[in-house]
CSV table of C-alpha atoms in Angstrom, one decimal:
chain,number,residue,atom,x,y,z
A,1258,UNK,CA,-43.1,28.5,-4.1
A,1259,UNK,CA,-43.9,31.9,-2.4
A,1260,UNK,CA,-42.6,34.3,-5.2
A,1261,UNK,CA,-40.8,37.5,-4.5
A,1262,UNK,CA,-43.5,39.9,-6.3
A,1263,UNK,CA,-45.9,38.0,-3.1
A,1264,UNK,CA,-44.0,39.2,-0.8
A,1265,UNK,CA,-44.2,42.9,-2.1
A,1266,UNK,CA,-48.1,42.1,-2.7
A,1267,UNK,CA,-48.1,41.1,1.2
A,1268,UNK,CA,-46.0,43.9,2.4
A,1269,UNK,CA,-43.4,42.4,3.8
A,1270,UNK,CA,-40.5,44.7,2.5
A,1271,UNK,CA,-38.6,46.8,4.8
A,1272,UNK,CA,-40.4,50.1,2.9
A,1273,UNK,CA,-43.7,50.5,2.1
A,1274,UNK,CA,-43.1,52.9,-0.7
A,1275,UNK,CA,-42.9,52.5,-4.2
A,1276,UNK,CA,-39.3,53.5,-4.2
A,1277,UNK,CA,-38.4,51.6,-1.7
A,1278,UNK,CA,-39.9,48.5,-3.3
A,1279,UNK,CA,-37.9,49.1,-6.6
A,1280,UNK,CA,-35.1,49.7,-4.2
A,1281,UNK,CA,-35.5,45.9,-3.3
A,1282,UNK,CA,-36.5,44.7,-6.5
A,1283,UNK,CA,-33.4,45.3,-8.3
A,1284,UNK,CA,-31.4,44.7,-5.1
A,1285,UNK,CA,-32.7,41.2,-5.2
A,1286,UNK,CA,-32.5,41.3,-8.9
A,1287,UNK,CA,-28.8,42.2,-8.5
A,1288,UNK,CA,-28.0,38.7,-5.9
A,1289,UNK,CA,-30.0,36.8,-8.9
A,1290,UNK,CA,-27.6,37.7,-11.2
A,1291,UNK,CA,-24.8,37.3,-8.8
A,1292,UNK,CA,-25.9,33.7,-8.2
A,1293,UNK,CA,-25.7,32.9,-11.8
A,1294,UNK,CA,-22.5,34.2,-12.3
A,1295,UNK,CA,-20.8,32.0,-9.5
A,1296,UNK,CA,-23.0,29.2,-11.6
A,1297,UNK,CA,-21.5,29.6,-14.5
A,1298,UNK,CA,-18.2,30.0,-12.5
A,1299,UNK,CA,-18.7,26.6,-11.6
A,1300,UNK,CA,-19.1,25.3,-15.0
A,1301,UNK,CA,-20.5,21.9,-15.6
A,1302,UNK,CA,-21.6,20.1,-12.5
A,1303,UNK,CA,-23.4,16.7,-11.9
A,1304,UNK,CA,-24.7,14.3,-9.4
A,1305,UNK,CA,-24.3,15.0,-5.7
A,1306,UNK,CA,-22.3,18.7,-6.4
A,1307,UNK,CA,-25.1,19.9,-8.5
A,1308,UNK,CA,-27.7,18.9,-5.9
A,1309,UNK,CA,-25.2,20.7,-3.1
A,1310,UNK,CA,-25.4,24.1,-5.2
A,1311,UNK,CA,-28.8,25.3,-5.7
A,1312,UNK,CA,-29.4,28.8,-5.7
A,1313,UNK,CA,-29.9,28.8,-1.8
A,1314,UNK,CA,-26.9,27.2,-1.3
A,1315,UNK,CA,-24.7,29.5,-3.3
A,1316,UNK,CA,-26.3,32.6,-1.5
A,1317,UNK,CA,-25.0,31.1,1.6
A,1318,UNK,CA,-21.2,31.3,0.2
A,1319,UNK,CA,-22.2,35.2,-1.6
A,1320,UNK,CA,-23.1,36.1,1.6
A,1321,UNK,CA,-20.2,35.0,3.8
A,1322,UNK,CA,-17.8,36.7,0.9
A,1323,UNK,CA,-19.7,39.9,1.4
A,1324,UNK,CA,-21.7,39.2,-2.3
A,1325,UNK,CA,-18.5,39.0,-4.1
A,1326,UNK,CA,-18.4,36.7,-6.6
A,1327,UNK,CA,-14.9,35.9,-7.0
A,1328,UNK,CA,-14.4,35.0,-3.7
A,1329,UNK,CA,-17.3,33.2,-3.3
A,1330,UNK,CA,-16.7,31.2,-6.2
A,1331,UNK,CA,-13.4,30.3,-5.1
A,1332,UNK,CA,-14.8,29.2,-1.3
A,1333,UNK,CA,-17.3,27.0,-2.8
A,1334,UNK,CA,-15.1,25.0,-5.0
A,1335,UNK,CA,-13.1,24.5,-1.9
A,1336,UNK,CA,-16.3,23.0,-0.5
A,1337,UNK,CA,-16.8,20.8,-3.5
A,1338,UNK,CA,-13.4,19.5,-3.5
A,1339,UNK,CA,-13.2,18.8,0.1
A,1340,UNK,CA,-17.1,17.1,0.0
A,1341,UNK,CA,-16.0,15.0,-2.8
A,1342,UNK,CA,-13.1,13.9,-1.0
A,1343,UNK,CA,-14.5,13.5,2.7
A,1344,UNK,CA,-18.1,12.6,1.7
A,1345,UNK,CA,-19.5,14.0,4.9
A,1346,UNK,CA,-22.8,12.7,3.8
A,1347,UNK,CA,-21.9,9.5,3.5
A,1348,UNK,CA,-20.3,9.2,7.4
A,1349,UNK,CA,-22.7,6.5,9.1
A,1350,UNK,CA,-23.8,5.8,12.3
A,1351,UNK,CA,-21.2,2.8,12.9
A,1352,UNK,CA,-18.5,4.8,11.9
A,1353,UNK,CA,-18.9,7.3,14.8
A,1354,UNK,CA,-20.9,5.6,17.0
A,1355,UNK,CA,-17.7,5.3,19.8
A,1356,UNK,CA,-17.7,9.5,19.6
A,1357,UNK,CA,-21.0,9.4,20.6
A,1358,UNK,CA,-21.5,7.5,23.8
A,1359,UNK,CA,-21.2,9.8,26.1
A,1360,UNK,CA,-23.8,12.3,24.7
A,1361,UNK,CA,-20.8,14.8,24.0
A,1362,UNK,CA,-23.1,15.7,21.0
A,1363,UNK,CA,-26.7,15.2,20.1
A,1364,UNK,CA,-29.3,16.5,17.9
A,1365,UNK,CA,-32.2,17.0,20.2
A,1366,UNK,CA,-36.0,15.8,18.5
A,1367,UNK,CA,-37.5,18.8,19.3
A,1368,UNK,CA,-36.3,22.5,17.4
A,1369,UNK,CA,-36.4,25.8,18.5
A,1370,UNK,CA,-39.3,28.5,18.1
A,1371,UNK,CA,-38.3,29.2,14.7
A,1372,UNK,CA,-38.1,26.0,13.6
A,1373,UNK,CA,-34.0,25.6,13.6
A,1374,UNK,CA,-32.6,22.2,13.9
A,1375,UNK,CA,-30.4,22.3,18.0
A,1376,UNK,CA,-27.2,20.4,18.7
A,1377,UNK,CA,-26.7,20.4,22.3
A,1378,UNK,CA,-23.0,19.9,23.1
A,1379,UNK,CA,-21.4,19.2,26.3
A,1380,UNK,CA,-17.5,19.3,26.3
A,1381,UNK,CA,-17.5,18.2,29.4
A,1382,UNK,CA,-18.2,14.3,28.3
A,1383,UNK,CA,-15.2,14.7,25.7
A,1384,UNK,CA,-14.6,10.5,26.0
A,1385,UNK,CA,-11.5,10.5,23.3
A,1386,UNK,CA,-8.1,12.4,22.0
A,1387,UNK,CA,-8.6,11.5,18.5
A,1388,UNK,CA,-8.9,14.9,17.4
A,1389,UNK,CA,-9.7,14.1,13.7
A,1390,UNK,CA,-12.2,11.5,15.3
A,1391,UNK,CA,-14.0,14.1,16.8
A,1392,UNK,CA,-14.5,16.4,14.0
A,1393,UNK,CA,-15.9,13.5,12.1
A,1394,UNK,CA,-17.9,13.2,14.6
A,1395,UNK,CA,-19.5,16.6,14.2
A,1396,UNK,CA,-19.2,16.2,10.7
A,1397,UNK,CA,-22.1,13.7,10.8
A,1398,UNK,CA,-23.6,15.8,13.4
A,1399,UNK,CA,-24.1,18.8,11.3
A,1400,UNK,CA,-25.0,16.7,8.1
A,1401,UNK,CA,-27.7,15.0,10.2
A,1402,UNK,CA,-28.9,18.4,11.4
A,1403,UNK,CA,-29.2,20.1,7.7
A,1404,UNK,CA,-31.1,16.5,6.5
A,1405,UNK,CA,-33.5,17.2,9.3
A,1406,UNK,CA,-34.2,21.3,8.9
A,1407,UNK,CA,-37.7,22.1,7.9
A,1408,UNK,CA,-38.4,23.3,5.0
A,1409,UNK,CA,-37.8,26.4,4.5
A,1410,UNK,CA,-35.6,27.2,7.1
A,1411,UNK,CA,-31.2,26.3,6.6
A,1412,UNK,CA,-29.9,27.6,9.9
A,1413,UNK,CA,-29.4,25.6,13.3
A,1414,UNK,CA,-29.2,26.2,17.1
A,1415,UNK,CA,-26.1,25.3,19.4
A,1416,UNK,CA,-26.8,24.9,22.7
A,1417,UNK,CA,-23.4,24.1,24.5
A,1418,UNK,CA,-23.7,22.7,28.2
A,1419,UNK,CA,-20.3,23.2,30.5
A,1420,UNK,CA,-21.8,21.0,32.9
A,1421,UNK,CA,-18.4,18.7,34.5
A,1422,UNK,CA,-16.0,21.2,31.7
A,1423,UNK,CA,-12.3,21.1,33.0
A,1424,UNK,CA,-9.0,22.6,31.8
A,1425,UNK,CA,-8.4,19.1,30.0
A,1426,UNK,CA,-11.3,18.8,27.8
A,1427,UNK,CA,-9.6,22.3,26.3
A,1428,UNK,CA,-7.8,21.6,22.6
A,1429,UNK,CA,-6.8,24.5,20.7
A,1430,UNK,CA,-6.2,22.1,18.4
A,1431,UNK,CA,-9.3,20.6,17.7
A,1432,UNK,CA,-10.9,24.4,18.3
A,1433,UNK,CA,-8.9,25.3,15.2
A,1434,UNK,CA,-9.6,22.0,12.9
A,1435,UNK,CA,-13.2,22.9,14.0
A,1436,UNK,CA,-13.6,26.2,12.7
A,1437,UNK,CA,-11.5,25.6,9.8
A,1438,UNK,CA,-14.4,22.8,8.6
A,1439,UNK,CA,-17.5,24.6,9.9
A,1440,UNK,CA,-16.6,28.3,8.7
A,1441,UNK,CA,-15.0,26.9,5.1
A,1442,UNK,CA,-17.8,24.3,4.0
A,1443,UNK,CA,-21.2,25.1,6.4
A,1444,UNK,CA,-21.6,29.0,5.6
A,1445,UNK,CA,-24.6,30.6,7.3
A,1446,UNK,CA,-25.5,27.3,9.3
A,1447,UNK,CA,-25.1,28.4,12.4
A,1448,UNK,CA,-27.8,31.0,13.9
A,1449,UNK,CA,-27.1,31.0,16.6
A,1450,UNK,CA,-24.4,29.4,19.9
A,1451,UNK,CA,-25.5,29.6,23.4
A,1452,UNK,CA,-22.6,28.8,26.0
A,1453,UNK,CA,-24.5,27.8,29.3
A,1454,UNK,CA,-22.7,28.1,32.2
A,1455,UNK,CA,-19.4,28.7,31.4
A,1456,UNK,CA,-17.0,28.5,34.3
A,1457,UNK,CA,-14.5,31.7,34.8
A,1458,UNK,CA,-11.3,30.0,33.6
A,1459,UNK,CA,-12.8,29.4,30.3
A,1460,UNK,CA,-13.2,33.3,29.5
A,1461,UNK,CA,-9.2,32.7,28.9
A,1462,UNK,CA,-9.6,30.4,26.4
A,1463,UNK,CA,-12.3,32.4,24.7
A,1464,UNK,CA,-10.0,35.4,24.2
A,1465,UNK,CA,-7.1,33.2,22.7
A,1466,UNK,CA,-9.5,31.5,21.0
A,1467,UNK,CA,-12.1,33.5,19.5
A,1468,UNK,CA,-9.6,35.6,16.7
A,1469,UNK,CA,-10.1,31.6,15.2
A,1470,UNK,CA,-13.8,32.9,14.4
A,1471,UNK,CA,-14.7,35.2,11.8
A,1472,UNK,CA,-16.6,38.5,13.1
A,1473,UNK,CA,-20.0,37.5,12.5
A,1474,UNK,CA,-19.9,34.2,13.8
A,1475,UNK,CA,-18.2,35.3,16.8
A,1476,UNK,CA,-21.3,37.7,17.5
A,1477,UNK,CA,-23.9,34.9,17.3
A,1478,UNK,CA,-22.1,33.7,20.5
A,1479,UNK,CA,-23.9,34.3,23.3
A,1480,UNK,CA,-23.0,33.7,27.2
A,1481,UNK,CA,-25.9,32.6,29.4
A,1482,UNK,CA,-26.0,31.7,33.2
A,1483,UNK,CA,-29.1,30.0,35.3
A,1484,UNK,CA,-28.7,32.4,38.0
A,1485,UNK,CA,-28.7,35.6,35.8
A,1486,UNK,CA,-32.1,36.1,34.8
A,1487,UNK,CA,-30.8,39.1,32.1
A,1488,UNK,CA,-29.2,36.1,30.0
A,1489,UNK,CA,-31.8,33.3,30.5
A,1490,UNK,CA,-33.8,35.4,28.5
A,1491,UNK,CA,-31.9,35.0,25.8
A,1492,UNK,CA,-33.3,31.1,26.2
A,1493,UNK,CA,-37.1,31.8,27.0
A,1494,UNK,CA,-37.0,34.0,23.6
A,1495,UNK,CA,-35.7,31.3,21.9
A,1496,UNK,CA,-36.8,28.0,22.9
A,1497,UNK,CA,-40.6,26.4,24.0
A,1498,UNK,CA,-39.9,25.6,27.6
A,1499,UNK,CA,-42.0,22.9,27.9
A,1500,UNK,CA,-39.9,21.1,25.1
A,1501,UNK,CA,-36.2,22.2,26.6
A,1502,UNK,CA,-34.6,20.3,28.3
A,1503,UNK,CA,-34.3,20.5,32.4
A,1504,UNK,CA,-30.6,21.1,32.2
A,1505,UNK,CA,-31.2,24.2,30.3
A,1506,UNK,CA,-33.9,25.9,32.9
A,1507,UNK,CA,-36.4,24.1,31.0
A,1508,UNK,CA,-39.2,21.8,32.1
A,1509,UNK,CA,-38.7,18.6,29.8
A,1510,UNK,CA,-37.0,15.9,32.3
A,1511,UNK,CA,-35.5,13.7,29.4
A,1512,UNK,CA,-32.1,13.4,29.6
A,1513,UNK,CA,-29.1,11.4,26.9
A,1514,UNK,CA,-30.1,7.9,26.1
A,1515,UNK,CA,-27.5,6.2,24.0
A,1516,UNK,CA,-29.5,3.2,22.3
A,1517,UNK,CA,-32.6,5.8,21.4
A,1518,UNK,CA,-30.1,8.2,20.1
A,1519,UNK,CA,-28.4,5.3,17.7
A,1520,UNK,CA,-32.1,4.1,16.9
A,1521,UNK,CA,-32.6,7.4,15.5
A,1522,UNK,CA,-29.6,8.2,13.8
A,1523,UNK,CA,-29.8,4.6,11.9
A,1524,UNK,CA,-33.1,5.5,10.9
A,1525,UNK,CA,-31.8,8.9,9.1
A,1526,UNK,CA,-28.4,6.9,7.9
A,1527,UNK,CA,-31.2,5.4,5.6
A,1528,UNK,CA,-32.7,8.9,4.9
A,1529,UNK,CA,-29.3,10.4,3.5
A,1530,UNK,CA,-29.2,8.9,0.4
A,1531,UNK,CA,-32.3,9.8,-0.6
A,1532,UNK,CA,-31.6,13.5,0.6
A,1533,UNK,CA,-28.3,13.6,-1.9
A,1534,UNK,CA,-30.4,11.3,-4.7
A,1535,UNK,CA,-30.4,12.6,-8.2
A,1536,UNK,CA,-34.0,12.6,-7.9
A,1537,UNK,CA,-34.3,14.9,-5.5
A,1538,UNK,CA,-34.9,17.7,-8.2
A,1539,UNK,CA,-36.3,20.0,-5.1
A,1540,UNK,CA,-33.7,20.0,-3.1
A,1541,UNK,CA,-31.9,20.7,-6.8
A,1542,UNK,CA,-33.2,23.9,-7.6
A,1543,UNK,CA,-33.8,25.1,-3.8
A,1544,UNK,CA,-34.7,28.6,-4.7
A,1545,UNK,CA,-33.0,32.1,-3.5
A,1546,UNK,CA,-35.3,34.0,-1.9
A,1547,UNK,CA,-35.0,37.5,0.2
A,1548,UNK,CA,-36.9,38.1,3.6
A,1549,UNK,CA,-37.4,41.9,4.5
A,1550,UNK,CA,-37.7,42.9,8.3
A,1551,UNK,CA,-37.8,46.1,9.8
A,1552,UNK,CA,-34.9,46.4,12.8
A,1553,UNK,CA,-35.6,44.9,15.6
A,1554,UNK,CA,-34.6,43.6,19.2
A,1555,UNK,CA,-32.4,40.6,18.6
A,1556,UNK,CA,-31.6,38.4,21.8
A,1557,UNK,CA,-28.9,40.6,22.7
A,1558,UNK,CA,-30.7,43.5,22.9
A,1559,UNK,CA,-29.0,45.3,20.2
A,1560,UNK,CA,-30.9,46.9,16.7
A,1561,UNK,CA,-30.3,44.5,13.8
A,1562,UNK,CA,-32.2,44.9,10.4
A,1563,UNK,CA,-32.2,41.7,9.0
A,1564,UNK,CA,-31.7,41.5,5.1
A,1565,UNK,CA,-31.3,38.4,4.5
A,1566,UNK,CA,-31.8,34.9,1.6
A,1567,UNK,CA,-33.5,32.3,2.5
A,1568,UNK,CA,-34.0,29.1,0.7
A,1569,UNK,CA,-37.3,27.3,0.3
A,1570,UNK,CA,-39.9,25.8,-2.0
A,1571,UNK,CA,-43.6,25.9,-0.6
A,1572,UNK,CA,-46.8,24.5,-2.3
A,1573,UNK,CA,-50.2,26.3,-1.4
A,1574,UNK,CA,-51.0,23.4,1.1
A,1575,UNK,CA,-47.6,23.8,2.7
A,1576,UNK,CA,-46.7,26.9,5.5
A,1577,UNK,CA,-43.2,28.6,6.4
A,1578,UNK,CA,-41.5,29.1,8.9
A,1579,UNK,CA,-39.0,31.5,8.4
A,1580,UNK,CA,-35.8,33.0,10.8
A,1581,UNK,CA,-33.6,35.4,9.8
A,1582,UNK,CA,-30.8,35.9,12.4
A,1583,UNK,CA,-28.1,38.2,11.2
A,1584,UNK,CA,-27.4,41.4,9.4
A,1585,UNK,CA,-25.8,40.4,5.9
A,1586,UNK,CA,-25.2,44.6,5.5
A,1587,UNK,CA,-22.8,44.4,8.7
A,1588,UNK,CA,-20.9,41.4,6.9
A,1589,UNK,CA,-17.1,42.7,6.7
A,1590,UNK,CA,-14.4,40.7,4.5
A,1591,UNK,CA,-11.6,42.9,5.4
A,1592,UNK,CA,-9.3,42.4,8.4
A,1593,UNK,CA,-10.4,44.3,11.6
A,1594,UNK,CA,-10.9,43.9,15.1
A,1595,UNK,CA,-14.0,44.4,17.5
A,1596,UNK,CA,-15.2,44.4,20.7
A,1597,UNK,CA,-18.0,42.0,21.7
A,1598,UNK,CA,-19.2,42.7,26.1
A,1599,UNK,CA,-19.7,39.2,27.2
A,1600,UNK,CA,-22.9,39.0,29.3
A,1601,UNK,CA,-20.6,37.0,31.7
A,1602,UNK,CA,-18.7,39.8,32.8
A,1603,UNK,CA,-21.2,43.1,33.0
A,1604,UNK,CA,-19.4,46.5,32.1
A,1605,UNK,CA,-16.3,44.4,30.7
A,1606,UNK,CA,-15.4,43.7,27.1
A,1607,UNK,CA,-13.7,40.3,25.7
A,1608,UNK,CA,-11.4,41.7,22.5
A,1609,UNK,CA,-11.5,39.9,19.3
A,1610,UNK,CA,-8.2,40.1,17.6
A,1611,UNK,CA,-7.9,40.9,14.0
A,1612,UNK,CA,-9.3,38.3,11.6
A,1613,UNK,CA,-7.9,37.5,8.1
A,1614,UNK,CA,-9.9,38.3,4.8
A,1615,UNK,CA,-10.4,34.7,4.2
A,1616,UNK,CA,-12.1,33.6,7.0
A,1617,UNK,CA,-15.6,32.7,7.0
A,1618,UNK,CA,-18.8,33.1,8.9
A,1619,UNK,CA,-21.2,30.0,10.0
């Protein structure tokens, strides 16, 4: 494991001073001590909910309550309850298999320059109403994506086609069931959501439905169009080209194949025990570890300086790869409202509505 006086050894902080470094040493000192204290919140824990809370994984709630303990505490026993009682990780293959068919959602077998897991999702090929159906459906989706995360890195990449999208495939009911799931029990999953080719009428939608999203997560949104070479940046920043697919400006011609897809997703059904196995002491005491970056140009073009956890264990024969997306100081629990410019609409702003102190980021 690379330890944090390494990293000061390396340089890597933010500030090369002395003060600066004891600036970061007790701030990371501070989170360390924070983490215990939502562990001993927790109280005694066993099997697959002491495997689920490592250190990394309780950063992930600190973070999206703005480091506060109470409140974190509180979210991830909500996530404990509701695992124990939807056992997301043990959703197979044949028990979502009809959600799938269509390709509405798939995790692609290649990941992104970072190293982040991608879901490419195409509302467009929506094939049932079943509303609870479908969020099972991305249940298993985003369980299958975490199993298969290098190590080392905990976030993933949504790449949403609209492709054949119509005013019929829109639910503001499943939009809400969805973010109640992915912002309440996946905290800091999500690095980032391109939305490819969005047709005009669904800007609408987005301003009804965005105040559904907590601030941060609604600013790892981002809007891209094939014939706006400003925005497909965004996607030749973030993805090999040679790997993306053809739908996405890229050069790789394979498209959805049903019976490859269930090949592979039988063949990690039979991973996911293992992954949630008692004896899986690594994935038990996932460590908490800080990253330093000075600011820089994010894919929006904005200044971010990233300070940010991230979870890993590493032998001296094993490398890192490491992304850190978003600004944990920017993180804001109290109710607000904010503009966001979608690149859709140059010089015009989308307005996100106020957003209550409980909601979540992804």
């Amino acid at each position: 494991m690379r330890s944090f006086l390494a990293k000061l050894q390396k340089g890597t902080m933010s500030s090369g001073t002395n003060i600066g470094q004891g600036k970061e040493a007790a701030l990371y000192e501070e989170r360390l001590s924070k983490i215990r204290k939502v562990r001993d919140s927790l109280g005694q824990l066993s099997g697959k909910s002491a495997l689920y809370c490592s250190d990394a994984s309780i950063a992930r709630y600190l973070i999206a309550r703005n480091w506060d303990v109470k409140k974190a505490t509180k979210m991830l026993k909500k996530t404990l309850k509701w695992r124990s009682e939807y056992k997301p990780d043990e959703i197979c293959w044949d028990d979502i298999s009809d959600e799938a068919v269509t390709g509405k959602i798939y995790r692609t077998d290649y990941f992104d320059k970072s190293g982040r897991s991608i879901l490419v999702m195409r509302p467009g090929c929506q094939n049932t109403k079943n509303a609870h159906g479908q969020v099972k459906y991305l249940v298993y989706c985003m369980e299958n994506a975490i199993l298969n995360l290098p190590r080392g890195q905990d976030q993933m990449v949504w790449l949403i086609d609209f492709a054949g999208f119509s005013l019929p495939n829109i639910s503001l009911q499943v939009t809400k069931m969805t973010a109640d799931v992915l912002q309440g029990h996946y905290p800091e999953r999500l690095g980032i959501a391109i939305l490819f080719n969005v047709p005009k009428f669904f800007e609408s939608f987005w301003k009804i439905a965005s105040p559904i999203l907590e601030k941060k997560t609604f600013n790892k949104v981002k809007f891209v169009y094939p014939d706006r070479p400003e925005t497909m940046k965004i996607i030749e920043d973030l993805f090999n080209m040679d790997e993306l697919e053809c739908a996405f400006g890229g050069k790789n011609p394979a498209t959805f194949n049903i019976d490859d897809y269930a090949v592979r997703m039988r063949e990690d059904d039979k991973k996911m025990p293992l992954f949630w196995s008692p004896e899986n002491s690594e994935r038990a005491s996932e460590p908490y570890l800080m990253s330093y970056h000075k600011p820089q140009e994010n894919s929006s073009g904005s200044k971010t300086e990233e300070i940010e956890k991230r979870g890993e264990s590493e032998t001296e024969s094993e490398k890192k790869k490491a992304s850190d997306t978003d600004s944990e100081k920017s993180e804001e629990m109290k109710t607000e409202s904010s503009a966001v410019e979608l690149t859709s609409q140059p010089g015009e702003g989308a307005t996100q509505a106020d957003k209550s102190a409980g909601a979540s980021d992804l």
